[in-house]
Amino acid sequence: DDEINLKLILPSKSNVDISLLNIQGETVYFQSFPDIMSGLNIYSLDTKDLNNGMYFIKINTGQTQEIKRILKF
């Protein structure tokens, strides 16, 4: 699939940074979203230009940081 859908549930209004890193730890995508409202937020990342392989998504809200592993086929 050439798209990643992220669902974020924020307890309060936050700045959100989303990074996509390759297996070597290099950032291949970064976007900052200022003042995101609390509640459910959905983001779509276009991955059509990325090679197949393993990547890591890092989501930082200023209060928490989460890292998830994804595979692109």
Backbone as numpy.savetxt, mean C-alpha at the origin, in Angstrom:
# Nx Ny Nz CAx CAy CAz Cx Cy Cz
-3.16 -10.75 -11.92 -4.00 -9.56 -11.92 -3.12 -8.32 -11.92
-3.55 -7.28 -12.57 -2.77 -6.06 -12.69 -3.23 -4.96 -11.75
-3.91 -5.35 -10.68 -4.39 -4.35 -9.72 -4.41 -4.96 -8.32
-4.03 -4.16 -7.36 -4.10 -4.56 -5.95 -5.12 -3.65 -5.28
-6.09 -4.23 -4.61 -7.07 -3.44 -3.86 -6.74 -3.52 -2.38
-6.56 -2.36 -1.78 -6.25 -2.27 -0.35 -7.46 -1.71 0.38
-7.83 -2.37 1.47 -8.90 -1.88 2.33 -8.28 -1.46 3.65
-8.44 -0.20 3.99 -7.91 0.33 5.24 -9.05 0.81 6.10
-9.04 0.41 7.36 -10.01 0.91 8.32 -9.25 1.77 9.31
-9.51 3.05 9.28 -8.80 4.00 10.13 -9.68 4.42 11.31
-9.14 4.39 12.53 -9.94 4.78 13.69 -10.14 6.29 13.78
-9.26 7.05 13.13 -9.38 8.51 13.15 -8.76 9.07 11.88
-9.02 10.34 11.61 -8.45 11.00 10.45 -6.93 10.90 10.51
-6.30 10.48 9.39 -4.86 10.21 9.40 -4.23 10.56 8.06
-2.93 10.78 8.10 -2.14 10.80 6.88 -1.70 9.36 6.62
-1.80 8.92 5.37 -1.46 7.54 5.04 -0.40 7.53 3.94
0.67 6.79 4.17 1.71 6.57 3.17 1.66 5.11 2.75
1.62 4.87 1.45 1.62 3.51 0.92 2.86 3.33 0.05
3.66 2.31 0.39 4.87 1.99 -0.37 4.78 0.56 -0.85
5.30 0.32 -2.04 5.42 -1.02 -2.58 6.91 -1.26 -2.80
7.43 -2.31 -2.17 8.86 -2.61 -2.24 9.08 -3.95 -2.93
10.15 -4.02 -3.73 10.49 -5.30 -4.35 11.25 -6.16 -3.36
11.63 -7.34 -3.77 12.27 -8.31 -2.87 13.63 -7.80 -2.37
14.27 -6.89 -3.12 15.54 -6.31 -2.69 15.35 -5.15 -1.72
14.09 -4.80 -1.42 13.81 -3.70 -0.50 13.77 -2.34 -1.16
13.83 -2.31 -2.49 13.78 -1.04 -3.22 12.33 -0.61 -3.39
12.06 0.67 -3.18 10.71 1.20 -3.35 10.40 1.33 -4.83
9.35 0.66 -5.29 8.94 0.72 -6.69 7.67 1.55 -6.87
7.04 1.90 -5.75 5.84 2.75 -5.78 5.73 3.43 -4.42
5.36 4.70 -4.43 5.09 5.41 -3.17 4.02 6.46 -3.44
3.07 6.55 -2.53 2.09 7.62 -2.60 1.69 8.00 -1.19
1.55 9.30 -0.98 1.13 9.83 0.31 -0.26 10.41 0.16
-1.13 10.07 1.10 -2.51 10.56 1.10 -2.73 11.37 2.38
-2.79 12.68 2.30 -2.98 13.49 3.50 -4.45 13.53 3.95
-4.64 13.59 5.25 -5.96 13.81 5.85 -7.05 12.86 5.37
-6.78 11.55 5.45 -7.77 10.54 5.07 -8.78 10.39 6.21
-10.03 10.35 5.86 -11.10 10.28 6.86 -11.11 8.93 7.57
-11.63 8.92 8.78 -11.76 7.67 9.54 -12.77 6.75 8.85
-12.69 5.47 9.20 -13.60 4.49 8.63 -12.93 3.71 7.52
-13.75 3.08 6.68 -13.26 2.23 5.60 -12.81 3.08 4.41
-11.61 2.83 3.94 -11.06 3.49 2.76 -10.50 2.40 1.85
-10.77 2.50 0.56 -10.31 1.50 -0.41 -9.43 2.18 -1.45
-8.27 1.58 -1.71 -7.31 2.09 -2.69 -7.00 1.00 -3.69
-6.83 1.38 -4.94 -6.42 0.46 -5.99 -5.05 0.88 -6.50
-4.12 -0.07 -6.55 -2.79 0.18 -7.07 -2.63 -0.55 -8.39
-2.22 0.15 -9.43 -1.99 -0.44 -10.74 -0.62 -1.11 -10.75
-0.59 -2.40 -11.03 0.67 -3.15 -11.01 1.05 -3.69 -12.39
0.42 -3.20 -13.45 0.69 -3.76 -14.78 2.13 -3.58 -15.22
2.83 -2.56 -14.73 4.21 -2.31 -15.14 5.23 -3.06 -14.27
4.76 -3.83 -13.29 5.67 -4.56 -12.42 5.91 -5.97 -12.95
7.13 -6.45 -12.76 7.46 -7.83 -13.12 6.77 -8.79 -12.16
6.56 -10.02 -12.60 6.03 -11.04 -11.71 7.02 -11.28 -10.59
6.53 -11.59 -9.40 7.41 -11.87 -8.27 6.78 -11.46 -6.96
7.61 -11.46 -5.92 7.15 -11.13 -4.58 7.44 -9.66 -4.30
6.47 -9.01 -3.65 6.58 -7.61 -3.25 6.07 -7.46 -1.83
6.38 -6.34 -1.23 5.88 -6.01 0.10 5.15 -4.68 0.02
3.97 -4.62 0.62 3.23 -3.36 0.73 3.41 -2.87 2.16
3.88 -1.63 2.28 4.05 -1.02 3.59 3.07 0.13 3.70
2.23 0.07 4.73 1.22 1.10 4.98 1.53 1.76 6.31
1.74 3.06 6.27 2.08 3.81 7.46 1.02 4.89 7.68
0.40 4.88 8.85 -0.63 5.87 9.16 -0.13 6.92 10.14
1.14 6.87 10.50 1.66 7.77 11.51 1.49 7.20 12.90
0.42 6.45 13.12 0.17 5.79 14.40 0.56 4.31 14.34
0.38 3.72 13.17 0.70 2.30 12.99 1.39 2.09 11.66
2.13 0.99 11.58 2.74 0.59 10.31 2.47 -0.89 10.12
2.07 -1.24 8.92 1.78 -2.64 8.60 2.49 -3.00 7.30
3.06 -4.19 7.27 3.73 -4.68 6.07 3.11 -6.02 5.69
2.71 -6.13 4.43 2.10 -7.36 3.92 2.88 -7.83 2.70
3.00 -9.13 2.56 3.66 -9.71 1.40 2.62 -10.03 0.34
2.94 -9.75 -0.91 2.05 -10.09 -2.02 2.85 -10.77 -3.12
2.19 -11.56 -3.92 2.79 -12.21 -5.08 2.07 -11.73 -6.32
2.83 -11.34 -7.33 2.25 -10.95 -8.62 2.59 -12.02 -9.63
1.57 -12.52 -10.32 1.76 -13.56 -11.35 1.50 -12.98 -12.71
